[in-house]
mmCIF file of C-alpha atoms in Angstrom:
data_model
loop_
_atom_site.group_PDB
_atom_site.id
_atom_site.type_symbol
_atom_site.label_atom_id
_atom_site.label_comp_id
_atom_site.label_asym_id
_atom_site.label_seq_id
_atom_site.Cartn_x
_atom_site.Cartn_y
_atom_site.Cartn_z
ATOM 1 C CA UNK A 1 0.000 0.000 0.000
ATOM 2 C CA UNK A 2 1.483 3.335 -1.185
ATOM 3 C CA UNK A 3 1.921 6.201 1.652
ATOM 4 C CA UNK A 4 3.058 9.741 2.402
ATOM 5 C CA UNK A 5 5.058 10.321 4.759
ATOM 6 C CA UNK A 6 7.360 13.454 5.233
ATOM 7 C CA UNK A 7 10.321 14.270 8.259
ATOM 8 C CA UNK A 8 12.603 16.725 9.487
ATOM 9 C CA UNK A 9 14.302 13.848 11.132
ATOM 10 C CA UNK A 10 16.298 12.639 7.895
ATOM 11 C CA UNK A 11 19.645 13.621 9.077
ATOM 12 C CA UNK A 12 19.602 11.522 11.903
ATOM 13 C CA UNK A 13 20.855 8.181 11.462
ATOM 14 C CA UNK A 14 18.676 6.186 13.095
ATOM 15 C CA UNK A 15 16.018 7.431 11.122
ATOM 16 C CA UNK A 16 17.745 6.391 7.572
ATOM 17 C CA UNK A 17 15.019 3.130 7.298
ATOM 18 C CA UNK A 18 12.629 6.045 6.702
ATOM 19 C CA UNK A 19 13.936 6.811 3.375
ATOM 20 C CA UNK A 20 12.162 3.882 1.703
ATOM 21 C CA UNK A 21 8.986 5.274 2.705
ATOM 22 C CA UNK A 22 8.956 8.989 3.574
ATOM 23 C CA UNK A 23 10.372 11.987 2.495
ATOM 24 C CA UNK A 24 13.291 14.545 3.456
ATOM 25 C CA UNK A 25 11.325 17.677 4.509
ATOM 26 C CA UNK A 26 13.575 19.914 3.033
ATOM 27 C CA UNK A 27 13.503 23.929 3.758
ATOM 28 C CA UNK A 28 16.003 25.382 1.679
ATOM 29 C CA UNK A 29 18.226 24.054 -1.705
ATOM 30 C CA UNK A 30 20.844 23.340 0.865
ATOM 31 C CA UNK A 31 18.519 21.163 2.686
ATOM 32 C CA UNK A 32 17.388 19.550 -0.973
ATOM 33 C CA UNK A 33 21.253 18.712 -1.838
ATOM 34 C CA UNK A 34 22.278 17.342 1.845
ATOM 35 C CA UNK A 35 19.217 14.909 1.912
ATOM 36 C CA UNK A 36 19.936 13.610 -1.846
ATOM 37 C CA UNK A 37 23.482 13.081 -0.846
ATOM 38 C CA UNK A 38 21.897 11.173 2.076
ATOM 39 C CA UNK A 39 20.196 9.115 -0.214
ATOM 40 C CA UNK A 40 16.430 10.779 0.336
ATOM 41 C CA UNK A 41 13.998 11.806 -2.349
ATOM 42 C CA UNK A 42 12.502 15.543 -0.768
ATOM 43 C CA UNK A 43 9.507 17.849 -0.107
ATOM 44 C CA UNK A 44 10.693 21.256 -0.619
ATOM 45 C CA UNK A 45 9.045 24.388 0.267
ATOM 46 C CA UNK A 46 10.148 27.732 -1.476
ATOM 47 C CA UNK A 47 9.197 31.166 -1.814
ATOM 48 C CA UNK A 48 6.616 31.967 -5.233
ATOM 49 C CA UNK A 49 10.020 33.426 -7.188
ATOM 50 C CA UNK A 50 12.544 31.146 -5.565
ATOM 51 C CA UNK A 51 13.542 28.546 -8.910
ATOM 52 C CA UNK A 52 12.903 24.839 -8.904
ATOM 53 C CA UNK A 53 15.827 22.893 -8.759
ATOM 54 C CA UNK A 54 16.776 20.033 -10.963
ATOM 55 C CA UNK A 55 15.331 16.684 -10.210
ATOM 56 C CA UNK A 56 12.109 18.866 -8.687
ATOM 57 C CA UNK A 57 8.606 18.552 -9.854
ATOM 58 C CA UNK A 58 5.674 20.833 -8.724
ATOM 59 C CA UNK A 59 3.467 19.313 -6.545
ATOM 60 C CA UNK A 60 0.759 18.019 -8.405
ATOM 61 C CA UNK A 61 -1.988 18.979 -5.701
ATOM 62 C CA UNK A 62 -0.602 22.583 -5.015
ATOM 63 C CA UNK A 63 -2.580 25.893 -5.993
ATOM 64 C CA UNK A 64 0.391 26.673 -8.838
ATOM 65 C CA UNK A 65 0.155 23.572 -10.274
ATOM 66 C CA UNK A 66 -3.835 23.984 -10.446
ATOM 67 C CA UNK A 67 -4.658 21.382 -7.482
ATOM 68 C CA UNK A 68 -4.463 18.344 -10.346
ATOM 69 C CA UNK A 69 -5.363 15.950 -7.710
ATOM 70 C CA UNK A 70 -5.229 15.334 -3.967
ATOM 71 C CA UNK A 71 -2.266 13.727 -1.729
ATOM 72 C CA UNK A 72 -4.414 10.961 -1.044
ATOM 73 C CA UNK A 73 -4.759 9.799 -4.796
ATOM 74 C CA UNK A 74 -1.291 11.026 -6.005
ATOM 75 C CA UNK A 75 1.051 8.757 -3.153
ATOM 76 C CA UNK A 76 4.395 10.071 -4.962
ATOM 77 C CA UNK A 77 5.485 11.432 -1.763
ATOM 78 C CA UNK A 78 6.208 7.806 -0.477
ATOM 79 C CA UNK A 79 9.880 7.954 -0.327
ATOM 80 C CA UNK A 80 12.131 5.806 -2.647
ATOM 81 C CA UNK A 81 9.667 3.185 -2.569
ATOM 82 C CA UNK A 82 7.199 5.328 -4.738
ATOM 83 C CA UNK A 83 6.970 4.915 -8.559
ATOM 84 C CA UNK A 84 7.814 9.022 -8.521
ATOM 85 C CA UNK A 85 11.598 9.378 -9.140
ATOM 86 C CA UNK A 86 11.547 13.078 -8.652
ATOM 87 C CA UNK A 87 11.181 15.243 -5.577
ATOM 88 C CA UNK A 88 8.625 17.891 -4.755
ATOM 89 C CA UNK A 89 8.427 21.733 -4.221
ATOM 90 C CA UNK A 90 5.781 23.737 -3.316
ATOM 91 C CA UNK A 91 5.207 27.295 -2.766
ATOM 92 C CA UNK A 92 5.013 28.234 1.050
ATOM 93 C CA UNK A 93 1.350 28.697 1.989
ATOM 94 C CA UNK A 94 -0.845 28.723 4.885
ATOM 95 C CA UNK A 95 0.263 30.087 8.639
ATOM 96 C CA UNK A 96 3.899 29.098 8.381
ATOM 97 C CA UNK A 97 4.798 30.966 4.818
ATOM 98 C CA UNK A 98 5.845 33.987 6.249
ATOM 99 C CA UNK A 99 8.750 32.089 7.196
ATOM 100 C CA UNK A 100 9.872 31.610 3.174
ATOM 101 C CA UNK A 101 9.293 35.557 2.562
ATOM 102 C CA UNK A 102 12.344 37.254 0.214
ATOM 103 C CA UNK A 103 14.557 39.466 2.098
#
């Protein structure tokens, strides 16, 4: 059964069984490059102008890719056991985005 699962907890070792089934919460392109070299596929969050980095996809169920489906249906976010090769960014949104404003 596919999943979704997402942690901040990649760079810990004893999390590195997680891999196979979640993926790297990553906050920055530094974040993004540390987990790959870990081994992790990632969920990115960037500012609106910030560029997507190679081996990124838009989330399929995010408003700027037009909400094509739903988490629940789409399951790529289930690590490197997922048929999805490619990692995720999204646009920050909700309560926390303020933290992703340009300086």
């Amino acid at each position: 059964a596919a999943i979704n699962g997402y942690s901040h907890q990649w760079r810990d070792k004893r999390f590195a069984a997680f891999k196979l089934l979640c993926m790297a919460s990553a906050d920055s392109p530094a974040d993004y490059a540390e987990a790959h070299a870990m081994g992790w596929r990632t969920f990115r969050v960037k500012t609106a102008a910030a560029p997507i980095l190679r081996g990124e996809v838009t989330c399929p169920a995010s408003e700027e890719a037009g909400r094509k489906t739903v988490c629940a249906d789409c399951k790529a976010c289930g690590g490197t056991s997922a048929k999805a090769r490619v990692s995720m960014v999204i646009n920050a949104h909700g309560a926390t985005r303020k933290r992703f404003q340009e300086a």
